[in-house]
XYZ file of N, CA and C in Angstrom:
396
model
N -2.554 17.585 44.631
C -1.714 16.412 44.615
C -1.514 15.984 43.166
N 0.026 16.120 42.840
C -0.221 15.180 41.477
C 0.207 13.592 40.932
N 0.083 13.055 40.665
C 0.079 11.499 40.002
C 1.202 11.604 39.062
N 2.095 10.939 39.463
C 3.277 10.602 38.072
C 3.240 9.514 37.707
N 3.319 9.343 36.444
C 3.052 8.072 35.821
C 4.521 7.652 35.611
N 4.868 6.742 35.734
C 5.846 6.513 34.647
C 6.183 5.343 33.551
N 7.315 5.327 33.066
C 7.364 4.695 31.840
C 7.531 3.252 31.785
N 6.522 2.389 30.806
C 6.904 0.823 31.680
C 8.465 0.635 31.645
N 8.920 -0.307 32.192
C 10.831 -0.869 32.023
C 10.244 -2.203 31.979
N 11.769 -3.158 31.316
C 11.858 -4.295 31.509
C 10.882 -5.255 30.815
N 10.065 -6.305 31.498
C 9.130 -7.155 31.321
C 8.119 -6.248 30.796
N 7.573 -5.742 31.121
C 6.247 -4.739 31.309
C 6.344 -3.804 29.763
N 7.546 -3.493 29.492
C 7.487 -2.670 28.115
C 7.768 -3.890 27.258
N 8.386 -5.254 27.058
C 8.635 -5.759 26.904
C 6.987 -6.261 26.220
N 6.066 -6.848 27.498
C 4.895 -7.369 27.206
C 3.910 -6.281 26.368
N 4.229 -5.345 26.611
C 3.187 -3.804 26.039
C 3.552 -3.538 24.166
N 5.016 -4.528 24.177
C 5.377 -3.560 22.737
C 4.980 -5.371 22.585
N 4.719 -6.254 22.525
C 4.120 -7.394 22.077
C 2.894 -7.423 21.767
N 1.996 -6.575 22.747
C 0.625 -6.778 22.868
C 0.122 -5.429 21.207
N 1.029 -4.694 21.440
C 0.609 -3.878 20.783
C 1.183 -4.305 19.183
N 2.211 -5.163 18.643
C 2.185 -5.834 17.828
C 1.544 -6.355 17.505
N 0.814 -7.176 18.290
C -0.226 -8.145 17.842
C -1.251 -8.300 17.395
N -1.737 -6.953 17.956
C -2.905 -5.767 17.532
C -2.778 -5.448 16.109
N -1.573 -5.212 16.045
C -1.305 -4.564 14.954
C -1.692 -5.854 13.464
N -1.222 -6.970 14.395
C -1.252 -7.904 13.264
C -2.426 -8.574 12.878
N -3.572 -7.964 14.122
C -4.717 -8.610 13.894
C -5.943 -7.733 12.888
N -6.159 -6.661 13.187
C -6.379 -5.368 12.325
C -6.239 -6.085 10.804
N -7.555 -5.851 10.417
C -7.574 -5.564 8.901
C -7.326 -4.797 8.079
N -6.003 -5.004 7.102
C -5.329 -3.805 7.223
C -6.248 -3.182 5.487
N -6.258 -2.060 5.455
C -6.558 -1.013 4.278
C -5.436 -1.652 3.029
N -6.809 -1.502 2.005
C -5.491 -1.276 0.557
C -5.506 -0.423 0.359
N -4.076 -0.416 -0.050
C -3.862 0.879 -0.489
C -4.138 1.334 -1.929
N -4.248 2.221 -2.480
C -5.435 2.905 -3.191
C -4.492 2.886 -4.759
N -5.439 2.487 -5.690
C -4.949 1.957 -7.040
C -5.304 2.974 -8.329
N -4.144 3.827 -8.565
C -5.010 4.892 -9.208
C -4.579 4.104 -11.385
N -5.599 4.769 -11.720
C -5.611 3.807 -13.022
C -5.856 5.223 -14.182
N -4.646 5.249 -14.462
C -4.562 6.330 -15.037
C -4.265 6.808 -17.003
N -4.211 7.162 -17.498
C -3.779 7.040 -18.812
C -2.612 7.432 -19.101
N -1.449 5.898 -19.368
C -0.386 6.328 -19.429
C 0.580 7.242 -20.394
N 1.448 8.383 -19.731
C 2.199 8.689 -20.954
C 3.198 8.235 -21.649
N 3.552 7.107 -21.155
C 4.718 6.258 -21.495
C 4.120 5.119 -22.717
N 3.351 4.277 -22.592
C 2.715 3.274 -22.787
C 1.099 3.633 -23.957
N 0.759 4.688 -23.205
C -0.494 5.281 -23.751
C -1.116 4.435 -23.698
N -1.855 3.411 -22.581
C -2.497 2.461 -22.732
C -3.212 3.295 -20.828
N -4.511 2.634 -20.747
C -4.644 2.485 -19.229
C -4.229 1.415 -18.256
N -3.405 2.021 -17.351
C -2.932 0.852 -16.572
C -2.856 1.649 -14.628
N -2.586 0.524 -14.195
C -2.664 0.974 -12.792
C -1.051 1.188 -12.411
N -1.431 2.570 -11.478
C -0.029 3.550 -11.330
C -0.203 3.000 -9.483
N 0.506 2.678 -9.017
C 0.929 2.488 -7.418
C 1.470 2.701 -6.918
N 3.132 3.391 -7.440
C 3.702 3.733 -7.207
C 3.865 5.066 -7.104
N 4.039 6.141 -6.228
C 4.425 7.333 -6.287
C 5.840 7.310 -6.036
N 6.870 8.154 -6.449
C 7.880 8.517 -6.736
C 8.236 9.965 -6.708
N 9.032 10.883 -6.056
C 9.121 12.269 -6.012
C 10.892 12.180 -6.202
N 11.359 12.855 -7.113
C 12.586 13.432 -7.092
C 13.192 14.981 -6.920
N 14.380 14.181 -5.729
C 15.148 15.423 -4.894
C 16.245 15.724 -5.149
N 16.610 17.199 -5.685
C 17.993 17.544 -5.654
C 18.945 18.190 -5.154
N 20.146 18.163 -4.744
C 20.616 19.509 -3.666
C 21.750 19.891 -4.590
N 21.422 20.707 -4.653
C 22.505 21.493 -5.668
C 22.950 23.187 -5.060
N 24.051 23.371 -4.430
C 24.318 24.571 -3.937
C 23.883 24.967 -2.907
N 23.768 24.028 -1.965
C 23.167 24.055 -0.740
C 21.903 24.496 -0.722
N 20.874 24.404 -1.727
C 19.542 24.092 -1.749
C 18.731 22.956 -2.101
N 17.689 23.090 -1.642
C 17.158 21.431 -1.759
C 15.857 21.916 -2.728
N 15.668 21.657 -3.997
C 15.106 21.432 -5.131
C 14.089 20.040 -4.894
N 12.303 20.009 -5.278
C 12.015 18.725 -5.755
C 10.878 18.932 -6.611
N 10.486 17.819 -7.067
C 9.567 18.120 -8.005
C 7.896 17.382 -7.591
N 7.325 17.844 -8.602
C 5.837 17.670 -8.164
C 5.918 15.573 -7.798
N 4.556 14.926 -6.590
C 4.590 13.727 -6.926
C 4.247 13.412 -8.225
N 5.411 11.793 -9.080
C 5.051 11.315 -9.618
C 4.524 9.751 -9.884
N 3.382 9.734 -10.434
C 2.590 7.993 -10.349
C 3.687 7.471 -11.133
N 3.920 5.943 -10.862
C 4.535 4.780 -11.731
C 3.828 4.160 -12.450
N 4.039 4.118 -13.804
C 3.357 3.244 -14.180
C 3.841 1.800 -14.192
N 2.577 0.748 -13.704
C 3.731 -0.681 -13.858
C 3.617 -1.452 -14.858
N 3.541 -1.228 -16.088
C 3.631 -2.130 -17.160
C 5.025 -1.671 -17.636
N 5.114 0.024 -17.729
C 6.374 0.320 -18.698
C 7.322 1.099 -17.544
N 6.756 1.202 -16.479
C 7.993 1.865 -15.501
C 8.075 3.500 -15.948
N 7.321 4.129 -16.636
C 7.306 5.596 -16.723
C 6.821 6.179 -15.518
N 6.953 7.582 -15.540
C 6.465 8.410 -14.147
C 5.717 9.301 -14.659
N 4.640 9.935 -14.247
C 3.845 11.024 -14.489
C 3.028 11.540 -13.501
N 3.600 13.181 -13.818
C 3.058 13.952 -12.355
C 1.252 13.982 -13.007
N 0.519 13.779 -11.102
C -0.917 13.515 -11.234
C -1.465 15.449 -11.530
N -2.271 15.033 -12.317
C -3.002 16.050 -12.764
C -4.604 15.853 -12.156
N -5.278 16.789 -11.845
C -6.765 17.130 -11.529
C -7.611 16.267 -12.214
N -8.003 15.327 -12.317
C -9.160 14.394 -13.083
C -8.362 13.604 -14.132
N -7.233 13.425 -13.579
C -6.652 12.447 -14.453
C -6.963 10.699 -14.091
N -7.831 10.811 -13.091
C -7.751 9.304 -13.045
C -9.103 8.955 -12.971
N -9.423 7.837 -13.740
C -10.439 7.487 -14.254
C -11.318 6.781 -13.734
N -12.826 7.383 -14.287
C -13.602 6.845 -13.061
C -13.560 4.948 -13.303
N -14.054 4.615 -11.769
C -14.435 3.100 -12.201
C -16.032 2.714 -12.941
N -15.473 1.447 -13.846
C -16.748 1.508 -14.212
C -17.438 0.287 -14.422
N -16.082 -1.121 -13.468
C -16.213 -2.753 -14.033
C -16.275 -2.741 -12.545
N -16.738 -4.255 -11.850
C -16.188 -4.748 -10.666
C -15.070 -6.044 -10.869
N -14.249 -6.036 -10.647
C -13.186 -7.198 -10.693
C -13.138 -8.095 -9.813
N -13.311 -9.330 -9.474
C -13.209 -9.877 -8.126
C -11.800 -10.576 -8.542
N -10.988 -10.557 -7.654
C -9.711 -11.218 -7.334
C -9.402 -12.449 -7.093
N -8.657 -13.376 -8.061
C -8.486 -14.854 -8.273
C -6.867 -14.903 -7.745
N -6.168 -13.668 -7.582
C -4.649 -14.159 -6.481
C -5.045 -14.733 -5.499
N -3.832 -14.363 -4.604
C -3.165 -14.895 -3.406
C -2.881 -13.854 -3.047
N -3.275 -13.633 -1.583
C -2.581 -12.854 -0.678
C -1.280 -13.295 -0.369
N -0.313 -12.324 0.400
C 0.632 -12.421 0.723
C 0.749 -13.126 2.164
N 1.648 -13.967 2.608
C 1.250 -14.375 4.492
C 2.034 -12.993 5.217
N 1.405 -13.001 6.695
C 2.003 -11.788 7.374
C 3.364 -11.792 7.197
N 3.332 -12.954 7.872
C 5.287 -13.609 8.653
C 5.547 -14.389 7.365
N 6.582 -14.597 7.124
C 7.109 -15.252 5.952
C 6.653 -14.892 4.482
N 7.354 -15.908 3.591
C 7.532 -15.135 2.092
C 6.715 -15.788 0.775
N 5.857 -16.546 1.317
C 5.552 -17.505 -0.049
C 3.590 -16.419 0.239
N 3.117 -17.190 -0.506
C 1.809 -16.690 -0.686
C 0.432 -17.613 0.528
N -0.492 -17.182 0.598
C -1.611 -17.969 0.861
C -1.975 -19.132 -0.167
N -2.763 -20.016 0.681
C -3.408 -21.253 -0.317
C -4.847 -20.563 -0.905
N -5.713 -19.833 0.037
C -7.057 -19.690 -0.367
C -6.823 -18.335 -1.509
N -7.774 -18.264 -1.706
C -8.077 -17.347 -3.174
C -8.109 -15.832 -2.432
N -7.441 -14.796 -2.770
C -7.946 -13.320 -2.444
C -9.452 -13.201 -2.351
N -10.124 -12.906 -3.429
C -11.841 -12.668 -3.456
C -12.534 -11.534 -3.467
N -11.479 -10.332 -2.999
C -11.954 -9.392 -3.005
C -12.315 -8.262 -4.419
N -13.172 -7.395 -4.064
C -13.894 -6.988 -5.189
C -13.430 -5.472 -5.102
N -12.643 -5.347 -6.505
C -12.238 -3.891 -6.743
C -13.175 -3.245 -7.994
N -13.368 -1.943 -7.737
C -13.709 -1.314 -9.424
C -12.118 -0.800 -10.214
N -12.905 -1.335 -11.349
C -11.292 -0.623 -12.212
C -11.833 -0.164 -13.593
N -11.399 0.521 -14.615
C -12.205 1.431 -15.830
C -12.420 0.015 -16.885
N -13.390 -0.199 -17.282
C -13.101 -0.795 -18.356
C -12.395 -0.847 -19.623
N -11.381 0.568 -19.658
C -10.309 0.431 -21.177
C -9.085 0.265 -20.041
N -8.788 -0.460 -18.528
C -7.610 -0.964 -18.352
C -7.307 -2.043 -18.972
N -5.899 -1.814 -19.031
C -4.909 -3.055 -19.981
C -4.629 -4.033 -18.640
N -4.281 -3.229 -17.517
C -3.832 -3.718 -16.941
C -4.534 -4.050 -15.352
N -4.653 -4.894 -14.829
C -5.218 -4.844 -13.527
C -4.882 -4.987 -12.554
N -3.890 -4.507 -11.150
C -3.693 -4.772 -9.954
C -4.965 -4.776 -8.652
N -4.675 -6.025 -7.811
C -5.801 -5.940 -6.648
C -4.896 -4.830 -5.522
N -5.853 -4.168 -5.566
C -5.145 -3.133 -3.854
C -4.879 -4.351 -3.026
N -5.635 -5.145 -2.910
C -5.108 -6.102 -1.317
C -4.059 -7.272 -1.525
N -3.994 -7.953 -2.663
C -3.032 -8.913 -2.717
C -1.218 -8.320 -3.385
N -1.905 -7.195 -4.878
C -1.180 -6.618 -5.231
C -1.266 -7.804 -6.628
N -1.729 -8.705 -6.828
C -1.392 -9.708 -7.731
C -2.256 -8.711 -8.919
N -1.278 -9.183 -10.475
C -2.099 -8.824 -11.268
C -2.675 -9.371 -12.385
């Protein structure tokens, strides 16, 4: 004998894609990961967050190139190399503001959270608020 399930409709998918939003919104979410690298643009250490890859189609082939980190002080790109990013070696605790889920302005209470970052950064971003 077999069992068919089927797919919620209506109310029921309705309540399921809510419930499962909500979940979503309750979850502590991961930062995302702050690589602090030595820039070639800037030549200073600063934190790269951005990855960036460029694509080209030229002759009905599709061309791209290795990922590259951003740097955010000077906006340069540089493809990551094998031990290019530096160990941590400070703890930073975080004096931003988080961002709110829903809407656009910031939190009142303080971030707080505690990142390592190298001690010759110039520059410092928190993985969780993003403030720097």
């Amino acid at each position: 004998m077999t069992v068919r399930k089927t797919e919620p409709a209506g109310w029921r998918l309705a309540r399921d894609l809510a419930v499962d939003f909500w979940r979503e919104l309750r979850t502590s979410p991961q930062p995302p990961p702050v690589l602090y690298l030595a820039g070639d643009g800037c030549g200073q250490v600063t934190a790269h967050t951005r990855v960036q890859k460029v694509m080209c189609i030229s002759d009905g082939t599709l061309t791209s190139s290795q990922p590259e980190a951003a740097c955010e002080a000077c906006e340069h790109a540089q493809p990551r190399a094998i031990g290019a990013e530096l160990p941590a070696d400070t703890t930073v605790i975080c004096t931003g503001h988080r961002s709110r889920r829903l809407g656009f302005r910031r939190r009142r209470t303080v971030c707080g959270e505690a990142s390592a970052v190298p001690v010759a950064a110039v520059l410092v971003v928190c993985p969780w608020c993003m403030t720097r």
